[in-house]
PDB file of C-alpha atoms in Angstrom:
ATOM      1  CA  MET C  65       0.000   0.000   0.000  1.00  0.00           C
ATOM      2  CA  THR C  66       1.206   3.447  -0.818  1.00  0.00           C
ATOM      3  CA  GLN C  67       1.826   5.712   2.123  1.00  0.00           C
ATOM      4  CA  LEU C  68       1.216   9.249   0.991  1.00  0.00           C
ATOM      5  CA  THR C  69       2.612  11.077   4.000  1.00  0.00           C
ATOM      6  CA  GLY C  70       6.084   9.569   3.964  1.00  0.00           C
ATOM      7  CA  GLN C  71       7.375   7.939   7.126  1.00  0.00           C
ATOM      8  CA  LEU C  72       4.966   7.858  10.044  1.00  0.00           C
ATOM      9  CA  ARG C  73       6.435   9.254  13.221  1.00  0.00           C
ATOM     10  CA  THR C  74       5.844   7.659  16.591  1.00  0.00           C
ATOM     11  CA  ASP C  75       3.998  10.792  17.746  1.00  0.00           C
ATOM     12  CA  ASP C  76       1.450  10.623  14.884  1.00  0.00           C
ATOM     13  CA  ASP C  77      -2.073   9.737  15.967  1.00  0.00           C
ATOM     14  CA  ILE C  78      -3.621   6.701  14.283  1.00  0.00           C
ATOM     15  CA  VAL C  79      -7.363   6.026  14.402  1.00  0.00           C
ATOM     16  CA  HIS C  80      -8.658   2.739  13.014  1.00  0.00           C
ATOM     17  CA  LEU C  81     -12.357   2.111  12.366  1.00  0.00           C
ATOM     18  CA  THR C  82     -13.964  -1.001  10.931  1.00  0.00           C
ATOM     19  CA  VAL C  83     -17.566  -0.953   9.741  1.00  0.00           C
ATOM     20  CA  PRO C  84     -19.668  -3.347   7.647  1.00  0.00           C
ATOM     21  CA  ALA C  85     -19.145  -2.758   3.914  1.00  0.00           C
ATOM     22  CA  ASP C  86     -22.619  -1.316   3.545  1.00  0.00           C
ATOM     23  CA  GLY C  87     -23.572   2.187   2.452  1.00  0.00           C
ATOM     24  CA  GLY C  88     -25.637   2.612   5.598  1.00  0.00           C
ATOM     25  CA  TYR C  89     -22.446   2.800   7.675  1.00  0.00           C
ATOM     26  CA  LEU C  90     -20.620   5.421   5.607  1.00  0.00           C
ATOM     27  CA  GLY C  91     -22.017   8.185   7.822  1.00  0.00           C
ATOM     28  CA  VAL C  92     -19.805   6.859  10.633  1.00  0.00           C
ATOM     29  CA  LEU C  93     -16.702   7.292   8.472  1.00  0.00           C
ATOM     30  CA  ARG C  94     -17.793  10.728   7.232  1.00  0.00           C
ATOM     31  CA  THR C  95     -18.364  11.871  10.818  1.00  0.00           C
ATOM     32  CA  ALA C  96     -14.980  10.537  11.968  1.00  0.00           C
ATOM     33  CA  THR C  97     -13.315  12.242   9.003  1.00  0.00           C
ATOM     34  CA  ALA C  98     -14.940  15.582   9.834  1.00  0.00           C
ATOM     35  CA  GLY C  99     -14.054  15.301  13.517  1.00  0.00           C
ATOM     36  CA  LEU C 100     -10.402  14.536  12.871  1.00  0.00           C
ATOM     37  CA  ALA C 101     -10.091  17.257  10.233  1.00  0.00           C
ATOM     38  CA  ALA C 102     -11.684  19.736  12.648  1.00  0.00           C
ATOM     39  CA  ARG C 103      -9.122  18.688  15.279  1.00  0.00           C
ATOM     40  CA  LEU C 104      -6.430  19.734  12.798  1.00  0.00           C
ATOM     41  CA  GLN C 105      -8.225  23.075  12.372  1.00  0.00           C
ATOM     42  CA  PHE C 106      -9.036  22.493   8.712  1.00  0.00           C
ATOM     43  CA  ALA C 107     -11.254  25.170   7.183  1.00  0.00           C
ATOM     44  CA  LEU C 108     -14.932  24.246   6.861  1.00  0.00           C
ATOM     45  CA  ASP C 109     -14.697  23.847   3.075  1.00  0.00           C
ATOM     46  CA  GLU C 110     -11.642  21.591   3.447  1.00  0.00           C
ATOM     47  CA  ILE C 111     -13.549  19.417   5.924  1.00  0.00           C
ATOM     48  CA  GLU C 112     -16.523  19.111   3.585  1.00  0.00           C
ATOM     49  CA  ASP C 113     -14.271  18.326   0.606  1.00  0.00           C
ATOM     50  CA  LEU C 114     -12.561  15.570   2.572  1.00  0.00           C
ATOM     51  CA  ARG C 115     -15.904  14.126   3.734  1.00  0.00           C
ATOM     52  CA  ILE C 116     -17.060  13.964   0.108  1.00  0.00           C
ATOM     53  CA  ALA C 117     -13.769  12.373  -0.984  1.00  0.00           C
ATOM     54  CA  VAL C 118     -13.995   9.691   1.722  1.00  0.00           C
ATOM     55  CA  ASP C 119     -17.584   8.992   0.700  1.00  0.00           C
ATOM     56  CA  GLU C 120     -16.560   8.667  -2.963  1.00  0.00           C
ATOM     57  CA  ALA C 121     -13.603   6.394  -2.148  1.00  0.00           C
ATOM     58  CA  CYS C 122     -15.833   4.156  -0.041  1.00  0.00           C
ATOM     59  CA  ALA C 123     -18.453   3.994  -2.803  1.00  0.00           C
ATOM     60  CA  MET C 124     -15.752   2.865  -5.234  1.00  0.00           C
ATOM     61  CA  LEU C 125     -14.683   0.118  -2.839  1.00  0.00           C
ATOM     62  CA  LEU C 126     -18.203  -0.988  -1.910  1.00  0.00           C
ATOM     63  CA  ALA C 127     -18.880  -1.670  -5.591  1.00  0.00           C
ATOM     64  CA  ILE C 128     -16.198  -4.386  -5.623  1.00  0.00           C
ATOM     65  CA  ALA C 129     -16.409  -5.666  -2.027  1.00  0.00           C
ATOM     66  CA  THR C 130     -17.156  -9.263  -1.184  1.00  0.00           C
ATOM     67  CA  ARG C 131     -20.464 -10.123   0.406  1.00  0.00           C
ATOM     68  CA  ASP C 132     -20.501  -9.529   4.183  1.00  0.00           C
ATOM     69  CA  ALA C 133     -17.143  -7.721   3.964  1.00  0.00           C
ATOM     70  CA  GLU C 134     -15.862  -5.150   6.423  1.00  0.00           C
ATOM     71  CA  LEU C 135     -14.527  -1.760   5.407  1.00  0.00           C
ATOM     72  CA  ASP C 136     -11.321  -0.919   7.269  1.00  0.00           C
ATOM     73  CA  CYS C 137     -10.541   2.774   7.577  1.00  0.00           C
ATOM     74  CA  ARG C 138      -7.235   4.050   8.971  1.00  0.00           C
ATOM     75  CA  PHE C 139      -6.760   7.721   9.734  1.00  0.00           C
ATOM     76  CA  ALA C 140      -3.222   9.049  10.259  1.00  0.00           C
ATOM     77  CA  VAL C 141      -3.196  12.480  11.894  1.00  0.00           C
ATOM     78  CA  THR C 142      -0.033  14.569  11.616  1.00  0.00           C
ATOM     79  CA  ASP C 143       0.603  18.216  12.471  1.00  0.00           C
ATOM     80  CA  ASP C 144      -0.857  19.579   9.233  1.00  0.00           C
ATOM     81  CA  ALA C 145      -2.334  16.642   7.337  1.00  0.00           C
ATOM     82  CA  LEU C 146      -4.843  13.845   7.500  1.00  0.00           C
ATOM     83  CA  THR C 147      -4.324  10.621   5.582  1.00  0.00           C
ATOM     84  CA  VAL C 148      -7.320   8.342   5.185  1.00  0.00           C
ATOM     85  CA  GLU C 149      -6.775   4.809   3.916  1.00  0.00           C
ATOM     86  CA  VAL C 150      -9.827   2.660   3.241  1.00  0.00           C
ATOM     87  CA  THR C 151      -9.432  -1.066   2.518  1.00  0.00           C
ATOM     88  CA  VAL C 152     -11.882  -3.839   1.648  1.00  0.00           C
ATOM     89  CA  PRO C 153     -11.706  -7.485   0.515  1.00  0.00           C
ATOM     90  CA  THR C 154     -12.773  -7.700  -3.123  1.00  0.00           C
ATOM     91  CA  VAL C 155     -14.585 -10.166  -5.327  1.00  0.00           C
ATOM     92  CA  ARG C 156     -12.467 -12.176  -7.760  1.00  0.00           C
ATOM     93  CA  GLY C 157     -11.408 -10.166 -10.805  1.00  0.00           C
ATOM     94  CA  ALA C 158     -12.546  -6.842  -9.325  1.00  0.00           C
ATOM     95  CA  GLN C 159     -10.922  -3.699 -10.629  1.00  0.00           C
ATOM     96  CA  LEU C 160     -10.962  -0.155  -9.333  1.00  0.00           C
ATOM     97  CA  PRO C 161     -12.215   2.569 -11.684  1.00  0.00           C
ATOM     98  CA  ALA C 162      -9.604   3.936 -14.086  1.00  0.00           C
ATOM     99  CA  GLU C 163      -7.735   7.064 -13.045  1.00  0.00           C
ATOM    100  CA  SER C 164      -9.425   8.829 -15.951  1.00  0.00           C
ATOM    101  CA  SER C 165     -12.891   8.090 -14.509  1.00  0.00           C
ATOM    102  CA  PHE C 166     -15.166  10.724 -13.018  1.00  0.00           C
ATOM    103  CA  ALA C 167     -14.772   9.142  -9.567  1.00  0.00           C
ATOM    104  CA  TRP C 168     -10.989   9.657  -9.684  1.00  0.00           C
ATOM    105  CA  LYS C 169     -11.400  13.198 -10.955  1.00  0.00           C
ATOM    106  CA  VAL C 170     -13.520  13.878  -7.856  1.00  0.00           C
ATOM    107  CA  LEU C 171     -10.916  12.347  -5.517  1.00  0.00           C
ATOM    108  CA  THR C 172      -8.004  14.263  -6.996  1.00  0.00           C
ATOM    109  CA  ALA C 173      -9.954  17.539  -7.068  1.00  0.00           C
ATOM    110  CA  LEU C 174     -10.972  17.286  -3.407  1.00  0.00           C
ATOM    111  CA  THR C 175      -7.705  16.101  -1.836  1.00  0.00           C
ATOM    112  CA  THR C 176      -4.018  16.938  -1.953  1.00  0.00           C
ATOM    113  CA  SER C 177      -3.327  13.485  -3.417  1.00  0.00           C
ATOM    114  CA  ALA C 178      -5.006  10.132  -3.895  1.00  0.00           C
ATOM    115  CA  SER C 179      -3.745   6.659  -4.740  1.00  0.00           C
ATOM    116  CA  ALA C 180      -5.114   3.140  -5.001  1.00  0.00           C
ATOM    117  CA  HIS C 181      -3.761  -0.362  -4.716  1.00  0.00           C
ATOM    118  CA  ALA C 182      -5.374  -3.724  -5.444  1.00  0.00           C
ATOM    119  CA  ALA C 183      -3.706  -7.097  -4.874  1.00  0.00           C
ATOM    120  CA  ASP C 184      -4.312 -10.454  -3.240  1.00  0.00           C
ATOM    121  CA  GLY C 185      -8.073 -10.021  -3.024  1.00  0.00           C
ATOM    122  CA  ARG C 186      -7.966  -6.616  -1.296  1.00  0.00           C
ATOM    123  CA  ALA C 187      -8.259  -3.079  -2.584  1.00  0.00           C
ATOM    124  CA  SER C 188      -7.371   0.157  -0.832  1.00  0.00           C
ATOM    125  CA  ILE C 189      -7.636   3.844  -1.564  1.00  0.00           C
ATOM    126  CA  SER C 190      -5.457   6.384   0.239  1.00  0.00           C
ATOM    127  CA  LEU C 191      -6.326  10.069   0.451  1.00  0.00           C
ATOM    128  CA  LEU C 192      -4.017  12.772   1.756  1.00  0.00           C
ATOM    129  CA  THR C 193      -5.241  16.237   2.610  1.00  0.00           C
ATOM    130  CA  ARG C 194      -2.963  18.941   3.963  1.00  0.00           C
ATOM    131  CA  ARG C 195      -4.441  21.868   5.870  1.00  0.00           C
ATOM    132  CA  GLY C 196      -4.562  25.002   3.757  1.00  0.00           C
ATOM    133  CA  SER C 197      -3.048  23.176   0.816  1.00  0.00           C
ATOM    134  CA  GLY C 198      -4.844  25.340  -1.710  1.00  0.00           C
ATOM    135  CA  TYR C 199      -5.706  22.392  -3.909  1.00  0.00           C
TER     136      TYR C 199
END
């Protein structure tokens, strides 16, 4: 998996949430995202952009998730950035949308950077947003 923030430091805060891979639980992840971004004193529009990006990333993963899967979400909080990595087990032969797709355009427009990785029956999307990044 690609780590967008570079090396994690021992003083970084890590929050890990696991919810059923069902759209009804995405509100939990959106709320956690907003709370952590607010803790970093992100501007209100940055918080909303990140909430939308997390929702879009999760929707992409839910489309290829196995039945009864769990969505793992890892938040890495640094001094000026929030990295959100969402991972799910995938059905055989599943592929993430192409980087030229509308979904990826949304992710890259709303975050500082985004990346994806799929291998060994799991797919993950990582989103990095820096405070005041001016993206």
